[in-house]
Short mmCIF file of C-alpha atoms in Angstrom, two decimals:
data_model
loop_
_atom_site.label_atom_id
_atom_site.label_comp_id
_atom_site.label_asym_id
_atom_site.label_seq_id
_atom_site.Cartn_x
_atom_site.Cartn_y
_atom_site.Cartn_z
CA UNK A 1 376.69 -109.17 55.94
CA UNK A 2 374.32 -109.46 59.07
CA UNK A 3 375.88 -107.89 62.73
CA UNK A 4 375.54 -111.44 63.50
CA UNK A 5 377.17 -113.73 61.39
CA UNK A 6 380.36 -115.07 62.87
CA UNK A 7 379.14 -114.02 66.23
CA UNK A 8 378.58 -117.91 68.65
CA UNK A 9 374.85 -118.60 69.18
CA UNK A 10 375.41 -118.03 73.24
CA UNK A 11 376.90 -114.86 72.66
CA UNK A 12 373.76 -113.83 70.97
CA UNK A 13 371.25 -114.91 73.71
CA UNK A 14 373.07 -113.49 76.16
CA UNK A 15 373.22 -109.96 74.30
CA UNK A 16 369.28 -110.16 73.79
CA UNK A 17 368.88 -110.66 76.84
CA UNK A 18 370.74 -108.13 78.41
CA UNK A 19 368.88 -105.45 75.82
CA UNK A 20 365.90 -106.73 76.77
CA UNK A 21 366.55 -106.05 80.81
CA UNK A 22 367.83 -102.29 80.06
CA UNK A 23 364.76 -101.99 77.89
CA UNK A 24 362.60 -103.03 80.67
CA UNK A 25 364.64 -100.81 83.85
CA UNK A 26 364.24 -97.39 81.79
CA UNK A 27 360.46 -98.16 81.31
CA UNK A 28 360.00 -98.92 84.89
CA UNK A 29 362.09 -95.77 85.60
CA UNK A 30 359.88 -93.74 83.77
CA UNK A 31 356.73 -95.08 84.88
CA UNK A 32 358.00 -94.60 88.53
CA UNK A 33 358.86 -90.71 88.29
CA UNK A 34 355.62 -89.85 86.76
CA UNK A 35 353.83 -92.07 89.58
CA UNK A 36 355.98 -89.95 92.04
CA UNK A 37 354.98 -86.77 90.49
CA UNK A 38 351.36 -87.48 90.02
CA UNK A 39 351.13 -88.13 93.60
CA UNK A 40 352.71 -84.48 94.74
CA UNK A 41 350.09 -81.77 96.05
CA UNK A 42 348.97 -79.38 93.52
CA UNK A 43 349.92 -77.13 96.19
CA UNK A 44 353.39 -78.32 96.66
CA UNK A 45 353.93 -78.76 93.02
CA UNK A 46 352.85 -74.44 92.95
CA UNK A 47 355.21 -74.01 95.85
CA UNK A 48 357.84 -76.08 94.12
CA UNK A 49 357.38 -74.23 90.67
CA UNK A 50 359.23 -70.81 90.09
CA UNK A 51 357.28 -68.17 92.46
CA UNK A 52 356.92 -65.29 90.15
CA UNK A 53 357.12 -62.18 91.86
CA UNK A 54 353.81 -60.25 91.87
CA UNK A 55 352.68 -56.27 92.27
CA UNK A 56 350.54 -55.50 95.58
CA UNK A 57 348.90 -53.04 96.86
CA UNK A 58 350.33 -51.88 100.38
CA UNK A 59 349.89 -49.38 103.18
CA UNK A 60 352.14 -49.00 106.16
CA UNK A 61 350.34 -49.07 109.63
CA UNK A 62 349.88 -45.91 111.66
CA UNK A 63 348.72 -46.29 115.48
CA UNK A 64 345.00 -45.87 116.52
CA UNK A 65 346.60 -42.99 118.39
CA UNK A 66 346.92 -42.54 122.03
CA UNK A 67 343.92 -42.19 124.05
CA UNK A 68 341.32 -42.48 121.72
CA UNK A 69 337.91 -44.54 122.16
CA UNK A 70 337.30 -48.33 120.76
CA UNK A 71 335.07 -48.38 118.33
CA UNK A 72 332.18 -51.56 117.96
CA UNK A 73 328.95 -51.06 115.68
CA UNK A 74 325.86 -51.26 117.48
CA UNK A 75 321.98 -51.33 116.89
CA UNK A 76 319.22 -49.40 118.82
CA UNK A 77 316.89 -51.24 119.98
CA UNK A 78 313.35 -50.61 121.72
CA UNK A 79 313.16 -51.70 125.51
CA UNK A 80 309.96 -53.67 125.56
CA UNK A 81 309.09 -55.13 122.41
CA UNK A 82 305.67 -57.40 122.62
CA UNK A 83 303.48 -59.45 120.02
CA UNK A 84 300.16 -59.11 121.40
CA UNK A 85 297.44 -62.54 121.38
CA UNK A 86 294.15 -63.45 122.61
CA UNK A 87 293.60 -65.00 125.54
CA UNK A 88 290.59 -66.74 123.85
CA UNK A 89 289.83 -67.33 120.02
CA UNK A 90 287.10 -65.87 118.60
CA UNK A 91 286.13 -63.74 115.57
CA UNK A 92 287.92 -60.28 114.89
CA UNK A 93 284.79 -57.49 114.80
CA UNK A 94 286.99 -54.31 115.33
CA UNK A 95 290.94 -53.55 114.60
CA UNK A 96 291.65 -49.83 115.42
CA UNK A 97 295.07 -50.12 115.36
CA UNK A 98 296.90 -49.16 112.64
CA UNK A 99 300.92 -49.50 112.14
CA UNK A 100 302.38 -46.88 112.62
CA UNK A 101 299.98 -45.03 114.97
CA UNK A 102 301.14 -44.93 118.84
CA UNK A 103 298.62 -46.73 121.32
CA UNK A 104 298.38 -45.11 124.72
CA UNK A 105 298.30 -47.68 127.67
CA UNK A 106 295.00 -48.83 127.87
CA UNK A 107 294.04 -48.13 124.47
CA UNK A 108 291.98 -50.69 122.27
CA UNK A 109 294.06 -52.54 119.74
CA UNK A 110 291.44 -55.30 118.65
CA UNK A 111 287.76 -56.54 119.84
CA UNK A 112 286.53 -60.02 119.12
CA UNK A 113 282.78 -60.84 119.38
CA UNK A 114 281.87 -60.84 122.55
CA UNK A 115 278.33 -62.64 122.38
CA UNK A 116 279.03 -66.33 123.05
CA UNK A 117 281.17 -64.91 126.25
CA UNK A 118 278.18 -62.99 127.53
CA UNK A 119 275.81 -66.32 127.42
CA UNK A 120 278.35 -67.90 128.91
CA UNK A 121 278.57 -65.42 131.93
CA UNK A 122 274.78 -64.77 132.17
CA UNK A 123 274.52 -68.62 132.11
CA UNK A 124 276.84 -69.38 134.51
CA UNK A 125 275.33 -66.07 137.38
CA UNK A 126 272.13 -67.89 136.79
CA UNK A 127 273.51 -71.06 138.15
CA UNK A 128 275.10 -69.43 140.66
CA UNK A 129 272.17 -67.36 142.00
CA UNK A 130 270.28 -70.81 142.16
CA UNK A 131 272.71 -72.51 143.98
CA UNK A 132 273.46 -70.04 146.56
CA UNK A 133 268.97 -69.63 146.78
CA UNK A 134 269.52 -73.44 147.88
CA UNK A 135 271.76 -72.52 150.66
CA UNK A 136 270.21 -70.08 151.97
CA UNK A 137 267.35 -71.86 152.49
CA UNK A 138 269.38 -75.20 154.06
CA UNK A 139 270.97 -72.37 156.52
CA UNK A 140 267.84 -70.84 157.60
CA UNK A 141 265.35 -73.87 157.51
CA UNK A 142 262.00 -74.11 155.65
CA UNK A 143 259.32 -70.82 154.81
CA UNK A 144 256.51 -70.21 158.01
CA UNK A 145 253.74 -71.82 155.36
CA UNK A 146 256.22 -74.74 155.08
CA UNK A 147 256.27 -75.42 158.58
CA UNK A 148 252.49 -74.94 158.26
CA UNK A 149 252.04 -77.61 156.25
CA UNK A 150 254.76 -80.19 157.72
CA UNK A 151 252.65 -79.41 161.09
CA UNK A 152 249.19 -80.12 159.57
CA UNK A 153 250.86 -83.53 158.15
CA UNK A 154 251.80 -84.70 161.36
CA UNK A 155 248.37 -83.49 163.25
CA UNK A 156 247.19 -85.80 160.33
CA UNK A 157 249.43 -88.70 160.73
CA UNK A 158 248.94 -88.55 164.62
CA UNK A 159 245.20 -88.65 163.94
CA UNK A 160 245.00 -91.88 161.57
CA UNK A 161 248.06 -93.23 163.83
CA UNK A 162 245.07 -92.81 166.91
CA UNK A 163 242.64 -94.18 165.29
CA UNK A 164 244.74 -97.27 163.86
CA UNK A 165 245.60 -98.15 167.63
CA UNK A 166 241.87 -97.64 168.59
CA UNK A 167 241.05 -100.03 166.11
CA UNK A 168 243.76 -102.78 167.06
CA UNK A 169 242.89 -102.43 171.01
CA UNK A 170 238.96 -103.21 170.06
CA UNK A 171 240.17 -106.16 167.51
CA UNK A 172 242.70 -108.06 170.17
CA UNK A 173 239.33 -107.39 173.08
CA UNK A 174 237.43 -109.25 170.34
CA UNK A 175 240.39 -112.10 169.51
CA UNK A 176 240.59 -113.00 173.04
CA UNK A 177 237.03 -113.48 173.26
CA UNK A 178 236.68 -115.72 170.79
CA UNK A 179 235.04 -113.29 168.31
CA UNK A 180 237.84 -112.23 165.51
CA UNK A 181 239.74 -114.38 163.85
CA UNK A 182 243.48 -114.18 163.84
CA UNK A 183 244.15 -112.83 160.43
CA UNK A 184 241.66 -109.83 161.40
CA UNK A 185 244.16 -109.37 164.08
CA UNK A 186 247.28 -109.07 162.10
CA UNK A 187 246.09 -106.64 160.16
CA UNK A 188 244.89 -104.74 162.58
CA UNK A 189 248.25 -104.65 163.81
CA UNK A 190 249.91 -104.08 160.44
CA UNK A 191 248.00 -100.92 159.87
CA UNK A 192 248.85 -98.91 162.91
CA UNK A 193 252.44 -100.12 162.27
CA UNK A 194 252.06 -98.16 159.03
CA UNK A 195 250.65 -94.88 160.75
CA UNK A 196 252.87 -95.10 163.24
CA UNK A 197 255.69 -95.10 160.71
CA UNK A 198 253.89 -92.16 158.41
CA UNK A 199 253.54 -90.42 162.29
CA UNK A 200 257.16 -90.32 162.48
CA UNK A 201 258.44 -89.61 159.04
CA UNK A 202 255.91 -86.49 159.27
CA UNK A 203 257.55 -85.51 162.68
CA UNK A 204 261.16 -85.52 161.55
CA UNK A 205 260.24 -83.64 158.16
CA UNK A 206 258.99 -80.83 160.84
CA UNK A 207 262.22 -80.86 163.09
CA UNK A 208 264.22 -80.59 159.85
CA UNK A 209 262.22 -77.50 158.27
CA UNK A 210 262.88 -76.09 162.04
CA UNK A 211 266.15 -76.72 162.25
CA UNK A 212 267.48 -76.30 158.86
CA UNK A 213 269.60 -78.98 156.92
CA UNK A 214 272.08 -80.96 158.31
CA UNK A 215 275.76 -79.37 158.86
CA UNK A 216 277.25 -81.93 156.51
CA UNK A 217 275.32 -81.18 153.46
CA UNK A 218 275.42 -77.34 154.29
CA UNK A 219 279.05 -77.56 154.08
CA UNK A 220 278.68 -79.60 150.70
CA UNK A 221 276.02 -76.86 149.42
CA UNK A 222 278.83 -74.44 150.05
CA UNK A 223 281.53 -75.95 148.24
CA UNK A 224 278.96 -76.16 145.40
CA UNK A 225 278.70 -72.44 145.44
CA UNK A 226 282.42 -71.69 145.28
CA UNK A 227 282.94 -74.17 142.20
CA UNK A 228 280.13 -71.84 140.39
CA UNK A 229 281.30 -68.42 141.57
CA UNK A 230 285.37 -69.77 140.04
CA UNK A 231 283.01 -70.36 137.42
CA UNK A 232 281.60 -67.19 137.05
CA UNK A 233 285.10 -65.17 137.41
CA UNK A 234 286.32 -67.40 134.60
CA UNK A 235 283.32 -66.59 132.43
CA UNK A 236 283.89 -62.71 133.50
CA UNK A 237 287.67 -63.10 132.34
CA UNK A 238 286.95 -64.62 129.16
CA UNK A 239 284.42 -61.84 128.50
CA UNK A 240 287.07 -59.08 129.51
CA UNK A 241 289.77 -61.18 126.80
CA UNK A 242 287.54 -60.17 123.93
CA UNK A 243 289.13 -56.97 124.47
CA UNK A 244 293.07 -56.54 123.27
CA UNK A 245 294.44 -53.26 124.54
CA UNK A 246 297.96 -51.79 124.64
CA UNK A 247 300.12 -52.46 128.32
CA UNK A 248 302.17 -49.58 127.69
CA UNK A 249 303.10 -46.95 125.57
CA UNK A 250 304.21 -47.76 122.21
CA UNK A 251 304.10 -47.33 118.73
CA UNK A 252 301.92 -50.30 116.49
CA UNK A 253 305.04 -51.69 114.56
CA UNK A 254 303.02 -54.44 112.73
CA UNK A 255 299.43 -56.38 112.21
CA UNK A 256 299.52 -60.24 111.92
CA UNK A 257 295.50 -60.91 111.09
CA UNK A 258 292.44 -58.82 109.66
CA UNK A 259 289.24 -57.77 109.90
CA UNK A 260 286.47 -60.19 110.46
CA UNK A 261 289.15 -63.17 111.04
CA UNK A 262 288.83 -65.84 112.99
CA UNK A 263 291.79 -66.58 115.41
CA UNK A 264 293.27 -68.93 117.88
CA UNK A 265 294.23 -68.26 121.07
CA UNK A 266 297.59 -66.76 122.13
CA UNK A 267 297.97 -65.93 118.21
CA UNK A 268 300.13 -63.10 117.62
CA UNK A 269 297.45 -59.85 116.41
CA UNK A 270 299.56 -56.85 116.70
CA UNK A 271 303.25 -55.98 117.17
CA UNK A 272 303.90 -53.42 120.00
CA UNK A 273 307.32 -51.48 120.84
CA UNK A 274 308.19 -48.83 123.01
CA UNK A 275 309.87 -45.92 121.14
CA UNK A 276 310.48 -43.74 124.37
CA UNK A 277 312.53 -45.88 126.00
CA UNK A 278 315.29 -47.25 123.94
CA UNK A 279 318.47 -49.29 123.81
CA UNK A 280 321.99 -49.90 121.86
CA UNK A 281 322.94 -53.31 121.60
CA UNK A 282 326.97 -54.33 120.51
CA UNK A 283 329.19 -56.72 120.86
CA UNK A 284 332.71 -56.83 122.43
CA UNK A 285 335.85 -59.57 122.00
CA UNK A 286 336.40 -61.29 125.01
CA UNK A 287 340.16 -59.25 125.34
CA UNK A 288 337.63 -56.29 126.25
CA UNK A 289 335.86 -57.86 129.09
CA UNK A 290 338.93 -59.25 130.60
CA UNK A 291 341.17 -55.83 130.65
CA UNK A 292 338.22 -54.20 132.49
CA UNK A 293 337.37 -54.55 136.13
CA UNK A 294 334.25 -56.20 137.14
CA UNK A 295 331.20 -53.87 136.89
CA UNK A 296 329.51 -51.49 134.28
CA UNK A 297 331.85 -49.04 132.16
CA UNK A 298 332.13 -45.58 132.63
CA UNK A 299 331.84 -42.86 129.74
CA UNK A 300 330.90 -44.80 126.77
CA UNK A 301 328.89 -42.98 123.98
CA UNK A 302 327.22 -43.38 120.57
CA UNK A 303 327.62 -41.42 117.54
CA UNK A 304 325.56 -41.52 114.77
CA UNK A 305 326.69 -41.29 110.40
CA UNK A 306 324.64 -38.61 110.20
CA UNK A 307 325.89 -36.52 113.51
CA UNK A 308 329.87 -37.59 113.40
CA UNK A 309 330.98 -34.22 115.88
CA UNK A 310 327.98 -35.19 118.16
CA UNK A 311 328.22 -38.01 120.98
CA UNK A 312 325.46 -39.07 122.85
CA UNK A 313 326.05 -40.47 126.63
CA UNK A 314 324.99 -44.28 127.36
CA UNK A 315 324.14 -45.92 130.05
CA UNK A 316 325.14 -49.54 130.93
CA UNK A 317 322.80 -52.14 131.28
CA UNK A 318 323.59 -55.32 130.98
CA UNK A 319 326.06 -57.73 129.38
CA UNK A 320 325.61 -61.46 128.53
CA UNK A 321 327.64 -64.01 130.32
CA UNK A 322 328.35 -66.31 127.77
CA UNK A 323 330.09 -65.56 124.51
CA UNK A 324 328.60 -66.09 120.98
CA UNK A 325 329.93 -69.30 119.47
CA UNK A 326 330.81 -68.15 116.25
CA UNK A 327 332.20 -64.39 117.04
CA UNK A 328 333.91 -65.40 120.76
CA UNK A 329 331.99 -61.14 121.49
CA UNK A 330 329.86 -60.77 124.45
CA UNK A 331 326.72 -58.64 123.88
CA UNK A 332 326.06 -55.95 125.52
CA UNK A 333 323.27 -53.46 126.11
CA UNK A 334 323.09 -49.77 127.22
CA UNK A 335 320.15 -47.50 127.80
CA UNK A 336 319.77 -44.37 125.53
CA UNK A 337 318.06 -41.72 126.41
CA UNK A 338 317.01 -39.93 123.59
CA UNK A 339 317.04 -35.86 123.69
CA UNK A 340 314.50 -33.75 122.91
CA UNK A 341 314.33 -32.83 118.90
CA UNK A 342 316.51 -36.16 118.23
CA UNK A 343 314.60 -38.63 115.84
CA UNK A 344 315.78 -41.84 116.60
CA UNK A 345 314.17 -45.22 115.64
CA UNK A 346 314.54 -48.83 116.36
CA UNK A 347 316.69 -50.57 113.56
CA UNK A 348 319.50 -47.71 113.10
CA UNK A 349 322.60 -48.45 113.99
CA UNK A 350 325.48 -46.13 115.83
CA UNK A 351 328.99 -46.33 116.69
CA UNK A 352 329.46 -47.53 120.12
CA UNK A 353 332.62 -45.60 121.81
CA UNK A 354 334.15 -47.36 124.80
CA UNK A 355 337.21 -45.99 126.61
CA UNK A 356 340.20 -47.82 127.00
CA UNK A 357 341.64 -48.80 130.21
CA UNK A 358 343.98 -46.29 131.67
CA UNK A 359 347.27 -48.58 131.11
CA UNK A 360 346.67 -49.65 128.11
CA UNK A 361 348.66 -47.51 125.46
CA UNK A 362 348.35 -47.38 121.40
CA UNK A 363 349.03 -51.15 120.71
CA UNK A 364 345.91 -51.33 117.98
CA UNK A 365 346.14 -50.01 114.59
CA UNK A 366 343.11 -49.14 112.29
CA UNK A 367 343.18 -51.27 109.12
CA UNK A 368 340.74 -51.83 105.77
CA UNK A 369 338.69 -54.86 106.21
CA UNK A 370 340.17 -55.66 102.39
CA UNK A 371 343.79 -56.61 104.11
CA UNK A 372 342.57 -59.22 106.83
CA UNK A 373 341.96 -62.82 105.69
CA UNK A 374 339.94 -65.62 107.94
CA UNK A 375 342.49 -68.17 109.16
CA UNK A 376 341.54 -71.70 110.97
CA UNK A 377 338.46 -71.43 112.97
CA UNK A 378 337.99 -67.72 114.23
CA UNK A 379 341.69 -66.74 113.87
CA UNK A 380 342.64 -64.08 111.53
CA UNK A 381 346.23 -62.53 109.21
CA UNK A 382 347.27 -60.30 107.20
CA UNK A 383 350.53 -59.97 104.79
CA UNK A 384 353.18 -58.07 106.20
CA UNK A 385 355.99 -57.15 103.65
CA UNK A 386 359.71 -58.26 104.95
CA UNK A 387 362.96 -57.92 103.16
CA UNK A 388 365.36 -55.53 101.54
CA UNK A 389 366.78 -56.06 97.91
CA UNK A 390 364.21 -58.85 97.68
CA UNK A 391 360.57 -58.27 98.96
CA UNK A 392 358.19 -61.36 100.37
CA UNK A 393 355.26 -61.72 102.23
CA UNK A 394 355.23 -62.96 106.40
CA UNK A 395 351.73 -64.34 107.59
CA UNK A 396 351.21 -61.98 111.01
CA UNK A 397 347.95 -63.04 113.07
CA UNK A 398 346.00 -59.97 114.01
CA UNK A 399 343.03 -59.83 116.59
CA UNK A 400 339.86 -57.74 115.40
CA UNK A 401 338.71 -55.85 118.15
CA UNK A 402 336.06 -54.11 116.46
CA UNK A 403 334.37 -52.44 113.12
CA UNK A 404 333.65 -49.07 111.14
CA UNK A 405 332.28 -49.17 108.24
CA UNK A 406 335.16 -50.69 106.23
CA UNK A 407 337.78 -50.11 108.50
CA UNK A 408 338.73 -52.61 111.13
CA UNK A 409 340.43 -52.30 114.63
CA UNK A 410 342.95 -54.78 115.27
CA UNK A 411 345.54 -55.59 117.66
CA UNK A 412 349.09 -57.48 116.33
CA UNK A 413 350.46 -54.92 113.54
CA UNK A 414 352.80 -52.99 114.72
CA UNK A 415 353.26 -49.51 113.46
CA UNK A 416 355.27 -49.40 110.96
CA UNK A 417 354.54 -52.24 109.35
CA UNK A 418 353.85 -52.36 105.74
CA UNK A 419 351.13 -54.63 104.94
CA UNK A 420 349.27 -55.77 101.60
CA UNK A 421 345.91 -54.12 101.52
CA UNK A 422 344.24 -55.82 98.89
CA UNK A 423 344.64 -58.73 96.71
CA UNK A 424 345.45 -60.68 100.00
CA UNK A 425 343.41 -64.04 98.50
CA UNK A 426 345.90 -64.94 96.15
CA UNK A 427 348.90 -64.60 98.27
CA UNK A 428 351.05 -67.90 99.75
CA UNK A 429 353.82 -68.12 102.68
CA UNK A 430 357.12 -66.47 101.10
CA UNK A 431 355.65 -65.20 98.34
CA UNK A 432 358.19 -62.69 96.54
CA UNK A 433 356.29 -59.64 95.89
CA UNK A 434 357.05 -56.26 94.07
CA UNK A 435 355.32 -52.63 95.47
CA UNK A 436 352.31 -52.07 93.03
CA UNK A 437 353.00 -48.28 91.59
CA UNK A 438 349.83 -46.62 90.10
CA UNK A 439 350.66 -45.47 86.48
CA UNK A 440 351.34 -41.98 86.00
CA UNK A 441 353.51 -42.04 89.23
#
């Protein structure tokens, strides 16, 4: 017997149907949760699963104590550092200097050939000694044999001009008596115009060698010589160029060409720096600059690894005005001067110790860089330890005021406070947390 028979044909429709719509609501049920939970943040779906409560490492922070300096790492420096160039290019014929080896001011560092420059200078004195031979002789006026001559030209001129005007008075006595023609007469009168012309042009040619040239041109003539005697320095400089000495006092650091190579001008040849004279160069946080007055800082010192009982006076310098965009520090530069017997190089680095300000008290604490993470832009945490029956972990932001080695000076833990110190990666808001124990303790 079938479930069924005996049942009315309505009844039956309406009972598949209504299986059919159940059927239908639990699938969409189902397909609507997992949706929903496919959809949740992995980290939310971590922070919603059981936290399991992990060992860590911890420390509980002590004071930076009373009194005692900041610390910032710092790098000596030279005080002039130069890359040395040519002022010309040329071929490299000598390189004396050698890295390494200190130059004394003045020394030679490099020669280039020098030849083409000297043809150039000899080249342009000759011009010049021609030009200003040209002057001279517009200032003073023509030589005694050239006046000689210009007056034996126009004793000449005024003789054929004499006789040309002889000869036109006898051929116009003739015309008017009937006994030359006209065209005799023209030319007559042609040809003493010409001497008379020649008599003239050989006149003025003997006032000028007299006089001299005119003032206009002997002003011109000068000019010319000053354009040629520029010349002549330039030529002289050039010359001098082929020469690359040291400006001051320093040690040869590095070489940037060889022997026998041809160069460009201002190419850097030879690194220079001055080991006499040096500099430490840090960095500060910008809550530094702002708790100290306005002006240089008194009493601050380096200390080197290798000398940790020994402190060395520095003396400010300079700081820069504008902070770095990634760090938010302000460098800042102090003088060093370097005793006698002390070895000290550019490239080593120091401890820089500045004092604090007189009201400021113990507020930092000295931490390993292993317990600070990076938060949001240049912000930083670490994982202070709260609770009593049940421990968990409180984000506390912490400002870094300054490095040593792999400790870190911070400002925002409290003393007291007991902080993870390593492990801090893989740590979340609230995590529970048990106190690691080393074995064998």
């Amino acid at each position: 017997m079938t479930p069924w028979k005996g049942v009315d044909v309505g009844v039956k429709v309406r009972l598949i149907k209504t299986r059919t719509l159940v059927a239908v609501m639990i699938a969409v049920a189902v397909g609507t949760g997992y949706f929903i939970w496919g959809a949740v943040p992995e980290k939310q779906k971590q922070a919603e699963a059981p936290r399991v409560s992990r060992p860590v490492k911890t420390m509980v922070v002590a004071a930076a104590g009373d009194g005692s300096p900041r610390v910032f790492p710092g790098r000596v420096q030279a005080s002039q550092k130069v890359n040395l160039a040519f002022r010309v290019s040329g071929q490299i014929v000598e390189f004396p200097a050698v890295k390494g080896n200190y130059a004394e001011p003045g020394d030679l560092l490099a020669r280039l050939d020098p030849r083409d420059f000297e043809v150039q200078l000899a080249n342009a004195k000759s011009e010049l000694g021609s030009a200003r031979a040209r002057l001279d002789a517009m200032r003073s006026g023509a030589r005694k044999e050239e006046i000689a001559m210009l007056s034996a030209k126009v004793n000449s001129a005024r003789a054929q001009m004499n006789d040309a005007k002889a000869t036109l008075d006898r051929v116009e006595n003739m015309f008017r008596a009937g006994g030359m023609s006209r065209s005799e007469l023209e030319k007559a009168h042609t040809s003493y115009e010409v001497t008379r012309m020649a008599y003239q042009s050989a006149s003025q040619e003997l006032s000028a060698g007299r006089k001299g040239a005119r003032p206009e041109d002997v002003s011109a003539m000068e000019f010319t010589v000053q354009g040629i005697e520029a010349k002549v320095r330039s030529a002289e400089n050039a010359l001098a160029d082929t020469a690359l000495r040291a400006p001051f006092g320093g040690v040869v650091i590095d070489r940037y060409a060889d022997n026998n190579q041809s160069i460009q001008r201002d190419q850097p040849i030879v690194s220079l720096q001055d080991i006499g004279a040096l500099e430490v160069y840090t960095s500060v946080p910008e809550t530094l600059v702002i708790s100290y007055p306005k002006g240089p800082i008194l009493g601050i010192e380096a200390r080197f690894a290798s000398l940790p009982d020994v402190r060395f006076p520095l003396i400010y310098k300079e700081a820069s005005a504008q902070a770095d965009p990634v760090t938010q520090s302000y460098q800042v530069s102090f003088s060093f001067p370097v005793p006698e017997g002390l070895t000290v190089l550019p490239g080593m680095t120091v401890d820089v110790l500045v004092p604090r300000p007189p009201e400021e008290g113990g507020a930092e604490a000295e931490l390993p860089a292993s317990a600070i993470t990076a938060g949001e832009g240049t912000s930083h945490f670490v994982w202070r330890v709260e609770g009593t029956d049940k421990l968990f972990v409180r984000k506390i932001p912490v400002e870094i005021l300054g490095y040593r080695e792999d400790m870190a000076l911070v400002k925002g833990a409290a003393p007291g406070d007991r902080i993870v110190a390593a492990g801090v990666s893989l740590l979340l808001e609230g995590d529970p947390v048990t106190l690691y124990t080393p074995p064998g303790q």
